[in-house]
Amino acid sequence: MECDYIDLLTLQSSLRQGLEDMFPERIWVKAEISSISVKANGHCYLELSQDGPRGTVAKARAVIWRNVYGMIDAFFREATGESLRSGISVLLRVRVSYSELYGLSLTVDQLDPDFTLGERELLKRKTIARLEEDGMMQLQKQLSLPLLPYRLAIVSAEGAAGLGDFLRHLNENPYGFAFQTDLFEAAMQGADAPASVIDALDRVESSSDPYDAVLIMRGGGSVLDLDCFNDYDMAVRIATCSLPVFTAIGHDRDHHVADMVAFDFVKTPTALADRFIDCYMAEDERISSYITRLRLAFINKVAAMESRVALLESRIKGADPRGILGRGFSLIADDKGVVMKKAVQVTPGSMIGVMFADGTLECKVEKVKLN
């Protein structure tokens, strides 16, 4: 059976001509970088994609020639803090071309980093709104931290600079305060980070060793590196943790969703170490204050007692007969030593003693003369 047909080259040539007629000028295309490869010759090859509800719905190859790649990558890195990489959404200006041999290709000559940052910020705002709607933002704030938190579970990457800074600052504190710190290793950047942190938190809560707090720390990074800490699932796991969760991601310019749902957050791991040292310093100051107050109370009590003793001593001295005799007075006593206060108590012939300060006269009464 005969039929009309065209050869493959004719078909491809027709497609090329149609595409070039449809897109004669450069256009801006939104896509996600699925993979990226910079060759030894300086050219950068990209695979772009777009996902739908059921997975990937479109793919295309793109290239950034070496004469513009260095400029584009430097511009993107200055705006976002990192180079182009897979997994990020980008807005690219491209020239559409079609090769009979290689098919569709996009040649990139410009990139808008503000779009990439804006996409992340928009997703972050949606995540915050969802967490607020689900009642997750204040759950951690309802927990209480022990007065002296000692057992600390650390969620971080092993060997991370921020972790090393934290441990040195905490363990080498000048006051000699001691802490128990256990590391639960997790990825701290990239697409795998949220699931890894969630797993680490699960391991902390299922541990047989009861912890006082959980510390999630990283120690800085680019805007896109730290974007994993805006993940909804990670935020929910932090919010629902039964232990107070502290974050120290190490950023100065941004406030991540993980920080918002945590019990408390600080900028750097070193600042987080200070947060726990301060707990002990505050308690140490309270104890010192109690000791000072007790010492002062004791001193005041002793001083009051000494004052009372001195007063009693003064009164005793004032009533001492020896003091009276010393002022020129004398005391009269009968032969039994009983002080006589009236002349009527004495009869002629009685023996009496007349006591002076320096001695006693033994006298015999010859006559009693009454007033």
mmCIF file of C-alpha atoms in Angstrom:
data_model
loop_
_atom_site.group_PDB
_atom_site.id
_atom_site.type_symbol
_atom_site.label_atom_id
_atom_site.label_comp_id
_atom_site.label_asym_id
_atom_site.label_seq_id
_atom_site.Cartn_x
_atom_site.Cartn_y
_atom_site.Cartn_z
ATOM 1 C CA MET A 1 0.000 0.000 0.000
ATOM 2 C CA GLU A 2 1.493 3.279 -1.082
ATOM 3 C CA CYS A 3 1.421 6.381 1.192
ATOM 4 C CA ASP A 4 2.891 9.836 1.272
ATOM 5 C CA TYR A 5 5.934 10.303 3.521
ATOM 6 C CA ILE A 6 8.860 12.595 4.279
ATOM 7 C CA ASP A 7 12.293 11.654 5.437
ATOM 8 C CA LEU A 8 13.530 12.340 8.964
ATOM 9 C CA LEU A 9 15.813 15.170 7.912
ATOM 10 C CA THR A 10 12.961 16.969 6.221
ATOM 11 C CA LEU A 11 10.853 16.588 9.371
ATOM 12 C CA GLN A 12 13.638 17.857 11.602
ATOM 13 C CA SER A 13 14.372 20.749 9.265
ATOM 14 C CA SER A 14 10.708 21.719 9.287
ATOM 15 C CA LEU A 15 10.677 21.640 13.109
ATOM 16 C CA ARG A 16 13.816 23.754 13.248
ATOM 17 C CA GLN A 17 12.394 26.327 10.890
ATOM 18 C CA GLY A 18 9.079 26.386 12.738
ATOM 19 C CA LEU A 19 10.694 26.902 16.137
ATOM 20 C CA GLU A 20 13.033 29.593 14.893
ATOM 21 C CA ASP A 21 10.093 31.392 13.301
ATOM 22 C CA MET A 22 8.058 31.022 16.515
ATOM 23 C CA PHE A 23 10.841 32.298 18.782
ATOM 24 C CA PRO A 24 12.961 34.690 16.728
ATOM 25 C CA GLU A 25 14.051 36.620 19.842
ATOM 26 C CA ARG A 26 15.482 35.548 23.185
ATOM 27 C CA ILE A 27 12.839 34.625 25.786
ATOM 28 C CA TRP A 28 12.789 34.191 29.562
ATOM 29 C CA VAL A 29 12.109 30.634 30.741
ATOM 30 C CA LYS A 30 11.338 29.443 34.284
ATOM 31 C CA ALA A 31 12.625 25.961 35.146
ATOM 32 C CA GLU A 32 14.446 23.870 37.710
ATOM 33 C CA ILE A 33 18.047 22.753 37.217
ATOM 34 C CA SER A 34 17.940 18.951 37.283
ATOM 35 C CA SER A 35 21.640 18.524 36.597
ATOM 36 C CA ILE A 36 24.615 20.712 35.790
ATOM 37 C CA SER A 37 28.033 19.911 34.377
ATOM 38 C CA VAL A 38 30.923 22.292 33.749
ATOM 39 C CA LYS A 39 33.324 20.792 31.239
ATOM 40 C CA ALA A 40 37.082 21.222 31.086
ATOM 41 C CA ASN A 41 36.681 23.551 28.113
ATOM 42 C CA GLY A 42 34.623 25.954 30.268
ATOM 43 C CA HIS A 43 31.201 25.294 28.761
ATOM 44 C CA CYS A 44 28.345 24.614 31.213
ATOM 45 C CA TYR A 45 25.669 22.081 30.278
ATOM 46 C CA LEU A 46 22.302 22.009 32.057
ATOM 47 C CA GLU A 47 19.315 19.760 32.131
ATOM 48 C CA LEU A 48 16.205 21.775 32.898
ATOM 49 C CA SER A 49 12.915 20.321 34.074
ATOM 50 C CA GLN A 50 9.465 21.166 35.343
ATOM 51 C CA ASP A 51 7.453 19.071 37.788
ATOM 52 C CA GLY A 52 3.712 18.639 37.971
ATOM 53 C CA PRO A 53 1.417 16.957 40.495
ATOM 54 C CA ARG A 54 2.468 13.518 39.243
ATOM 55 C CA GLY A 55 6.147 14.137 38.618
ATOM 56 C CA THR A 56 8.256 15.585 35.828
ATOM 57 C CA VAL A 57 6.215 17.000 32.962
ATOM 58 C CA ALA A 58 8.911 18.639 30.821
ATOM 59 C CA LYS A 59 12.664 18.450 30.182
ATOM 60 C CA ALA A 60 15.119 20.322 27.979
ATOM 61 C CA ARG A 61 18.853 20.660 27.476
ATOM 62 C CA ALA A 62 20.561 24.015 27.867
ATOM 63 C CA VAL A 63 24.072 25.322 27.521
ATOM 64 C CA ILE A 64 25.947 28.332 28.830
ATOM 65 C CA TRP A 65 28.986 28.960 26.664
ATOM 66 C CA ARG A 66 32.249 29.609 28.426
ATOM 67 C CA ASN A 67 32.463 33.226 27.291
ATOM 68 C CA VAL A 68 29.403 34.065 29.453
ATOM 69 C CA TYR A 69 29.340 31.269 32.047
ATOM 70 C CA GLY A 70 31.955 32.863 34.343
ATOM 71 C CA MET A 71 30.066 36.155 34.386
ATOM 72 C CA ILE A 72 26.658 34.524 34.972
ATOM 73 C CA ASP A 73 27.911 32.241 37.742
ATOM 74 C CA ALA A 74 29.755 35.092 39.511
ATOM 75 C CA PHE A 75 26.654 37.291 39.335
ATOM 76 C CA PHE A 76 24.462 34.524 40.730
ATOM 77 C CA ARG A 77 26.981 33.679 43.464
ATOM 78 C CA GLU A 78 27.258 37.312 44.571
ATOM 79 C CA ALA A 79 23.465 37.612 44.882
ATOM 80 C CA THR A 80 22.707 34.239 46.501
ATOM 81 C CA GLY A 81 25.946 33.196 48.160
ATOM 82 C CA GLU A 82 26.506 30.059 46.062
ATOM 83 C CA SER A 83 27.100 28.857 42.510
ATOM 84 C CA LEU A 84 24.509 27.412 40.214
ATOM 85 C CA ARG A 85 23.589 23.880 41.254
ATOM 86 C CA SER A 86 20.937 21.246 40.746
ATOM 87 C CA GLY A 87 17.684 21.477 42.637
ATOM 88 C CA ILE A 88 17.111 25.230 42.417
ATOM 89 C CA SER A 89 14.508 27.159 40.427
ATOM 90 C CA VAL A 90 15.903 29.671 37.961
ATOM 91 C CA LEU A 91 14.718 32.259 35.483
ATOM 92 C CA LEU A 92 16.898 32.112 32.363
ATOM 93 C CA ARG A 93 17.029 34.187 29.207
ATOM 94 C CA VAL A 94 17.537 31.761 26.333
ATOM 95 C CA ARG A 95 17.714 31.547 22.588
ATOM 96 C CA VAL A 96 15.667 28.593 21.290
ATOM 97 C CA SER A 97 17.406 26.508 18.660
ATOM 98 C CA TYR A 98 16.798 23.172 17.047
ATOM 99 C CA SER A 99 19.312 20.832 15.502
ATOM 100 C CA GLU A 100 18.364 18.134 13.011
ATOM 101 C CA LEU A 101 20.939 15.915 14.710
ATOM 102 C CA TYR A 102 20.650 16.850 18.433
ATOM 103 C CA GLY A 103 17.110 18.158 18.755
ATOM 104 C CA LEU A 104 15.906 21.083 20.891
ATOM 105 C CA SER A 105 18.502 23.150 22.725
ATOM 106 C CA LEU A 106 18.408 26.344 24.769
ATOM 107 C CA THR A 107 21.388 28.694 24.818
ATOM 108 C CA VAL A 108 21.523 30.739 28.025
ATOM 109 C CA ASP A 109 22.952 34.242 28.019
ATOM 110 C CA GLN A 110 21.422 35.774 31.147
ATOM 111 C CA LEU A 111 20.001 34.752 34.543
ATOM 112 C CA ASP A 112 17.906 36.552 37.174
ATOM 113 C CA PRO A 113 19.060 35.575 40.725
ATOM 114 C CA ASP A 114 16.321 37.684 42.314
ATOM 115 C CA PHE A 115 13.772 35.287 40.873
ATOM 116 C CA THR A 116 15.458 32.324 42.587
ATOM 117 C CA LEU A 117 15.513 34.152 45.912
ATOM 118 C CA GLY A 118 11.949 35.338 45.422
ATOM 119 C CA GLU A 119 10.717 31.818 44.760
ATOM 120 C CA ARG A 120 12.307 30.662 48.016
ATOM 121 C CA GLU A 121 10.855 33.579 49.951
ATOM 122 C CA LEU A 122 7.385 32.941 48.543
ATOM 123 C CA LEU A 123 7.584 29.270 49.512
ATOM 124 C CA LYS A 124 8.813 30.270 52.979
ATOM 125 C CA ARG A 125 5.822 32.570 53.496
ATOM 126 C CA LYS A 126 3.440 29.831 52.432
ATOM 127 C CA THR A 127 5.115 27.452 54.885
ATOM 128 C CA ILE A 128 4.766 29.949 57.756
ATOM 129 C CA ALA A 129 1.096 30.522 56.956
ATOM 130 C CA ARG A 130 0.475 26.774 56.889
ATOM 131 C CA LEU A 131 2.245 26.261 60.226
ATOM 132 C CA GLU A 132 0.219 29.051 61.817
ATOM 133 C CA GLU A 133 -2.989 27.548 60.470
ATOM 134 C CA ASP A 134 -1.976 24.137 61.872
ATOM 135 C CA GLY A 135 -1.194 25.634 65.315
ATOM 136 C CA MET A 136 2.503 24.721 65.231
ATOM 137 C CA MET A 137 4.169 28.075 65.847
ATOM 138 C CA GLN A 138 3.758 28.215 69.652
ATOM 139 C CA LEU A 139 3.999 24.556 70.704
ATOM 140 C CA GLN A 140 7.674 24.728 71.702
ATOM 141 C CA LYS A 141 7.131 27.976 73.621
ATOM 142 C CA GLN A 142 4.854 26.082 76.021
ATOM 143 C CA LEU A 143 7.717 23.833 77.188
ATOM 144 C CA SER A 144 10.070 24.700 80.045
ATOM 145 C CA LEU A 145 13.835 24.371 80.232
ATOM 146 C CA PRO A 146 15.338 22.838 83.413
ATOM 147 C CA LEU A 147 17.029 25.338 85.710
ATOM 148 C CA LEU A 148 20.400 23.699 85.059
ATOM 149 C CA PRO A 149 20.268 21.929 81.650
ATOM 150 C CA TYR A 150 23.059 19.340 81.696
ATOM 151 C CA ARG A 151 22.268 16.613 79.126
ATOM 152 C CA LEU A 152 22.350 18.175 75.657
ATOM 153 C CA ALA A 153 21.491 16.296 72.446
ATOM 154 C CA ILE A 154 23.206 17.901 69.455
ATOM 155 C CA VAL A 155 21.853 17.531 65.915
ATOM 156 C CA SER A 156 24.605 18.498 63.478
ATOM 157 C CA ALA A 157 27.015 17.186 60.871
ATOM 158 C CA GLU A 158 30.047 15.436 62.320
ATOM 159 C CA GLY A 159 33.171 17.522 61.875
ATOM 160 C CA ALA A 160 31.241 20.706 61.149
ATOM 161 C CA ALA A 161 33.139 23.881 62.042
ATOM 162 C CA GLY A 162 30.157 25.247 63.939
ATOM 163 C CA LEU A 163 29.970 22.085 66.050
ATOM 164 C CA GLY A 164 33.667 22.335 66.911
ATOM 165 C CA ASP A 165 33.301 25.992 67.897
ATOM 166 C CA PHE A 166 30.337 25.137 70.116
ATOM 167 C CA LEU A 167 32.053 22.276 71.940
ATOM 168 C CA ARG A 168 35.255 24.243 72.549
ATOM 169 C CA HIS A 169 33.384 27.264 73.864
ATOM 170 C CA LEU A 170 31.101 25.138 76.046
ATOM 171 C CA ASN A 171 33.666 22.749 77.519
ATOM 172 C CA GLU A 172 36.446 25.289 77.965
ATOM 173 C CA ASN A 173 34.323 27.828 79.809
ATOM 174 C CA PRO A 174 36.379 29.671 82.452
ATOM 175 C CA TYR A 175 33.997 28.749 85.267
ATOM 176 C CA GLY A 176 34.503 25.000 85.069
ATOM 177 C CA PHE A 177 30.832 24.191 84.410
ATOM 178 C CA ALA A 178 30.456 20.661 83.007
ATOM 179 C CA PHE A 179 27.909 19.365 80.461
ATOM 180 C CA GLN A 180 27.025 16.056 78.816
ATOM 181 C CA THR A 181 26.865 16.446 75.019
ATOM 182 C CA ASP A 182 25.862 13.662 72.611
ATOM 183 C CA LEU A 183 25.930 14.052 68.827
ATOM 184 C CA PHE A 184 23.062 12.793 66.648
ATOM 185 C CA GLU A 185 24.521 13.184 63.183
ATOM 186 C CA ALA A 186 22.386 14.666 60.396
ATOM 187 C CA ALA A 187 22.828 16.367 57.019
ATOM 188 C CA MET A 188 22.765 20.130 57.385
ATOM 189 C CA GLN A 189 22.162 21.222 53.795
ATOM 190 C CA GLY A 190 20.610 20.061 50.562
ATOM 191 C CA ALA A 191 17.467 18.183 49.707
ATOM 192 C CA ASP A 192 18.250 15.350 52.149
ATOM 193 C CA ALA A 193 18.637 17.648 55.176
ATOM 194 C CA PRO A 194 14.968 17.842 56.312
ATOM 195 C CA ALA A 195 14.510 14.051 56.413
ATOM 196 C CA SER A 196 17.906 13.634 58.069
ATOM 197 C CA VAL A 197 17.122 16.161 60.822
ATOM 198 C CA ILE A 198 13.708 14.586 61.386
ATOM 199 C CA ASP A 199 15.356 11.188 61.796
ATOM 200 C CA ALA A 200 17.868 12.629 64.272
ATOM 201 C CA LEU A 201 15.073 14.126 66.375
ATOM 202 C CA ASP A 202 13.306 10.766 66.383
ATOM 203 C CA ARG A 203 16.491 9.125 67.657
ATOM 204 C CA VAL A 204 16.881 11.733 70.398
ATOM 205 C CA GLU A 205 13.371 11.189 71.719
ATOM 206 C CA SER A 206 13.642 7.393 71.575
ATOM 207 C CA SER A 207 17.000 7.391 73.390
ATOM 208 C CA SER A 208 17.157 5.729 76.804
ATOM 209 C CA ASP A 209 19.176 8.686 78.081
ATOM 210 C CA PRO A 210 16.781 11.507 79.035
ATOM 211 C CA TYR A 211 17.945 14.824 77.591
ATOM 212 C CA ASP A 212 17.232 18.329 78.842
ATOM 213 C CA ALA A 213 17.338 20.026 75.432
ATOM 214 C CA VAL A 214 18.003 19.466 71.727
ATOM 215 C CA LEU A 215 20.443 21.722 69.870
ATOM 216 C CA ILE A 216 20.281 21.997 66.064
ATOM 217 C CA MET A 217 23.379 23.765 64.759
ATOM 218 C CA ARG A 218 25.148 24.314 61.482
ATOM 219 C CA GLY A 219 27.485 27.328 61.546
ATOM 220 C CA GLY A 220 26.646 29.495 58.552
ATOM 221 C CA GLY A 221 26.305 29.072 54.797
ATOM 222 C CA SER A 222 24.767 30.632 51.727
ATOM 223 C CA VAL A 223 21.135 31.630 51.429
ATOM 224 C CA LEU A 224 20.309 28.594 49.311
ATOM 225 C CA ASP A 225 22.409 26.267 51.475
ATOM 226 C CA LEU A 226 20.290 27.214 54.471
ATOM 227 C CA ASP A 227 16.979 27.077 52.640
ATOM 228 C CA CYS A 228 16.410 23.518 53.905
ATOM 229 C CA PHE A 229 15.654 25.041 57.329
ATOM 230 C CA ASN A 230 12.461 26.493 55.844
ATOM 231 C CA ASP A 231 11.080 23.020 55.156
ATOM 232 C CA TYR A 232 7.534 22.412 56.434
ATOM 233 C CA ASP A 233 8.029 18.800 57.590
ATOM 234 C CA MET A 234 11.199 19.677 59.505
ATOM 235 C CA ALA A 235 9.421 22.598 61.147
ATOM 236 C CA VAL A 236 6.516 20.373 62.233
ATOM 237 C CA ARG A 237 8.913 17.838 63.750
ATOM 238 C CA ILE A 238 10.728 20.567 65.686
ATOM 239 C CA ALA A 239 7.447 22.037 66.884
ATOM 240 C CA THR A 240 6.122 18.682 68.121
ATOM 241 C CA CYS A 241 9.342 17.600 69.847
ATOM 242 C CA SER A 242 8.774 16.868 73.542
ATOM 243 C CA LEU A 243 12.073 18.544 74.462
ATOM 244 C CA PRO A 244 12.996 22.235 74.132
ATOM 245 C CA VAL A 245 14.705 22.678 70.759
ATOM 246 C CA PHE A 246 17.323 25.392 70.216
ATOM 247 C CA THR A 247 18.596 26.379 66.776
ATOM 248 C CA ALA A 248 21.937 27.972 65.886
ATOM 249 C CA ILE A 249 22.089 27.831 62.125
ATOM 250 C CA GLY A 250 24.722 30.534 61.871
ATOM 251 C CA HIS A 251 23.121 33.263 59.818
ATOM 252 C CA ASP A 252 22.982 37.020 60.289
ATOM 253 C CA ARG A 253 20.782 38.101 57.409
ATOM 254 C CA ASP A 254 17.816 35.765 57.648
ATOM 255 C CA HIS A 255 15.369 34.223 60.087
ATOM 256 C CA HIS A 256 14.401 30.691 59.116
ATOM 257 C CA VAL A 257 11.205 28.782 59.780
ATOM 258 C CA ALA A 258 13.112 26.342 62.005
ATOM 259 C CA ASP A 259 14.064 29.308 64.212
ATOM 260 C CA MET A 260 10.460 30.462 64.403
ATOM 261 C CA VAL A 261 9.033 27.166 65.661
ATOM 262 C CA ALA A 262 11.930 26.362 68.017
ATOM 263 C CA PHE A 263 11.898 26.944 71.773
ATOM 264 C CA ASP A 264 14.625 29.553 71.256
ATOM 265 C CA PHE A 265 17.238 30.464 68.657
ATOM 266 C CA VAL A 266 20.540 32.304 68.459
ATOM 267 C CA LYS A 267 22.680 33.345 65.523
ATOM 268 C CA THR A 268 25.761 31.152 66.003
ATOM 269 C CA PRO A 269 26.811 27.913 67.760
ATOM 270 C CA THR A 270 29.162 29.928 69.992
ATOM 271 C CA ALA A 271 26.261 32.110 71.106
ATOM 272 C CA LEU A 272 24.303 28.936 71.849
ATOM 273 C CA ALA A 273 27.113 27.713 74.113
ATOM 274 C CA ASP A 274 26.919 31.039 75.965
ATOM 275 C CA ARG A 275 23.163 30.508 76.357
ATOM 276 C CA PHE A 276 23.738 27.384 78.470
ATOM 277 C CA ILE A 277 26.767 28.719 80.317
ATOM 278 C CA ASP A 278 24.615 31.701 81.314
ATOM 279 C CA CYS A 279 22.090 29.337 82.942
ATOM 280 C CA TYR A 280 24.783 28.099 85.303
ATOM 281 C CA MET A 281 26.216 31.565 85.868
ATOM 282 C CA ALA A 282 22.780 32.865 86.841
ATOM 283 C CA GLU A 283 22.307 30.020 89.315
ATOM 284 C CA ASP A 284 25.825 30.543 90.652
ATOM 285 C CA GLU A 285 25.042 34.213 91.205
ATOM 286 C CA ARG A 286 21.787 33.306 92.980
ATOM 287 C CA ILE A 287 23.639 30.911 95.295
ATOM 288 C CA SER A 288 26.331 33.532 95.947
ATOM 289 C CA SER A 289 23.607 36.034 96.723
ATOM 290 C CA TYR A 290 22.002 33.620 99.211
ATOM 291 C CA ILE A 291 25.379 33.005 100.862
ATOM 292 C CA THR A 292 26.013 36.737 101.147
ATOM 293 C CA ARG A 293 22.568 37.359 102.573
ATOM 294 C CA LEU A 294 22.991 34.480 105.046
ATOM 295 C CA ARG A 295 26.407 35.762 106.077
ATOM 296 C CA LEU A 296 25.059 39.285 106.568
ATOM 297 C CA ALA A 297 22.064 37.976 108.504
ATOM 298 C CA PHE A 298 24.361 35.966 110.764
ATOM 299 C CA ILE A 299 26.664 38.943 111.273
ATOM 300 C CA ASN A 300 23.724 41.196 112.087
ATOM 301 C CA LYS A 301 22.313 38.612 114.493
ATOM 302 C CA VAL A 302 25.640 38.254 116.273
ATOM 303 C CA ALA A 303 26.048 42.031 116.402
ATOM 304 C CA ALA A 304 22.590 42.400 117.966
ATOM 305 C CA MET A 305 23.374 39.708 120.522
ATOM 306 C CA GLU A 306 26.713 41.324 121.325
ATOM 307 C CA SER A 307 24.985 44.664 121.760
ATOM 308 C CA ARG A 308 22.477 43.103 124.133
ATOM 309 C CA VAL A 309 25.261 41.412 126.110
ATOM 310 C CA ALA A 310 27.103 44.723 126.343
ATOM 311 C CA LEU A 311 23.953 46.420 127.607
ATOM 312 C CA LEU A 312 23.392 43.723 130.194
ATOM 313 C CA GLU A 313 27.034 43.891 131.187
ATOM 314 C CA SER A 314 26.709 47.649 131.617
ATOM 315 C CA ARG A 315 23.636 47.193 133.762
ATOM 316 C CA ILE A 316 25.363 44.528 135.834
ATOM 317 C CA LYS A 317 28.371 46.748 136.326
ATOM 318 C CA GLY A 318 26.093 49.612 137.262
ATOM 319 C CA ALA A 319 24.443 47.505 139.959
ATOM 320 C CA ASP A 320 27.695 45.994 141.281
ATOM 321 C CA PRO A 321 28.203 47.120 144.943
ATOM 322 C CA ARG A 322 31.892 47.485 144.245
ATOM 323 C CA GLY A 323 31.120 50.244 141.835
ATOM 324 C CA ILE A 324 29.006 52.015 144.445
ATOM 325 C CA LEU A 325 31.709 51.669 147.087
ATOM 326 C CA GLY A 326 34.236 53.038 144.658
ATOM 327 C CA ARG A 327 32.282 56.268 144.466
ATOM 328 C CA GLY A 328 32.712 56.899 148.245
ATOM 329 C CA PHE A 329 29.754 55.038 149.650
ATOM 330 C CA SER A 330 29.833 52.201 152.215
ATOM 331 C CA LEU A 331 27.689 49.207 153.098
ATOM 332 C CA ILE A 332 26.677 48.047 156.596
ATOM 333 C CA ALA A 333 26.165 44.359 157.284
ATOM 334 C CA ASP A 334 25.351 42.441 160.461
ATOM 335 C CA ASP A 335 27.542 39.764 161.910
ATOM 336 C CA LYS A 336 26.024 37.279 159.451
ATOM 337 C CA GLY A 337 26.884 39.409 156.403
ATOM 338 C CA VAL A 338 23.334 40.552 155.731
ATOM 339 C CA VAL A 339 23.208 44.121 154.438
ATOM 340 C CA MET A 340 21.431 46.426 156.849
ATOM 341 C CA LYS A 341 19.478 49.292 155.342
ATOM 342 C CA LYS A 342 18.039 50.907 158.457
ATOM 343 C CA ALA A 343 19.477 51.952 161.805
ATOM 344 C CA VAL A 344 16.501 50.456 163.587
ATOM 345 C CA GLN A 345 17.842 47.033 162.640
ATOM 346 C CA VAL A 346 20.845 47.549 164.933
ATOM 347 C CA THR A 347 20.906 47.266 168.688
ATOM 348 C CA PRO A 348 23.649 48.492 171.076
ATOM 349 C CA GLY A 349 26.301 45.853 171.531
ATOM 350 C CA SER A 350 25.756 44.321 168.068
ATOM 351 C CA MET A 351 28.693 43.554 165.814
ATOM 352 C CA ILE A 352 28.496 45.075 162.371
ATOM 353 C CA GLY A 353 30.760 45.300 159.370
ATOM 354 C CA VAL A 354 31.364 48.586 157.589
ATOM 355 C CA MET A 355 32.473 47.822 154.037
ATOM 356 C CA PHE A 356 34.497 50.297 151.958
ATOM 357 C CA ALA A 357 35.952 49.863 148.517
ATOM 358 C CA ASP A 358 39.350 49.010 149.963
ATOM 359 C CA GLY A 359 38.342 46.955 153.005
ATOM 360 C CA THR A 360 35.910 46.221 155.847
ATOM 361 C CA LEU A 361 35.753 47.535 159.414
ATOM 362 C CA GLU A 362 34.433 45.210 162.110
ATOM 363 C CA CYS A 363 32.708 47.423 164.679
ATOM 364 C CA LYS A 364 30.729 47.075 167.922
ATOM 365 C CA VAL A 365 27.695 49.340 168.267
ATOM 366 C CA GLU A 366 27.746 51.309 171.476
ATOM 367 C CA LYS A 367 24.736 53.515 170.835
ATOM 368 C CA VAL A 368 21.916 53.773 168.280
ATOM 369 C CA LYS A 369 20.614 57.199 167.480
ATOM 370 C CA LEU A 370 17.481 57.306 165.331
ATOM 371 C CA ASN A 371 16.371 60.333 163.289
#
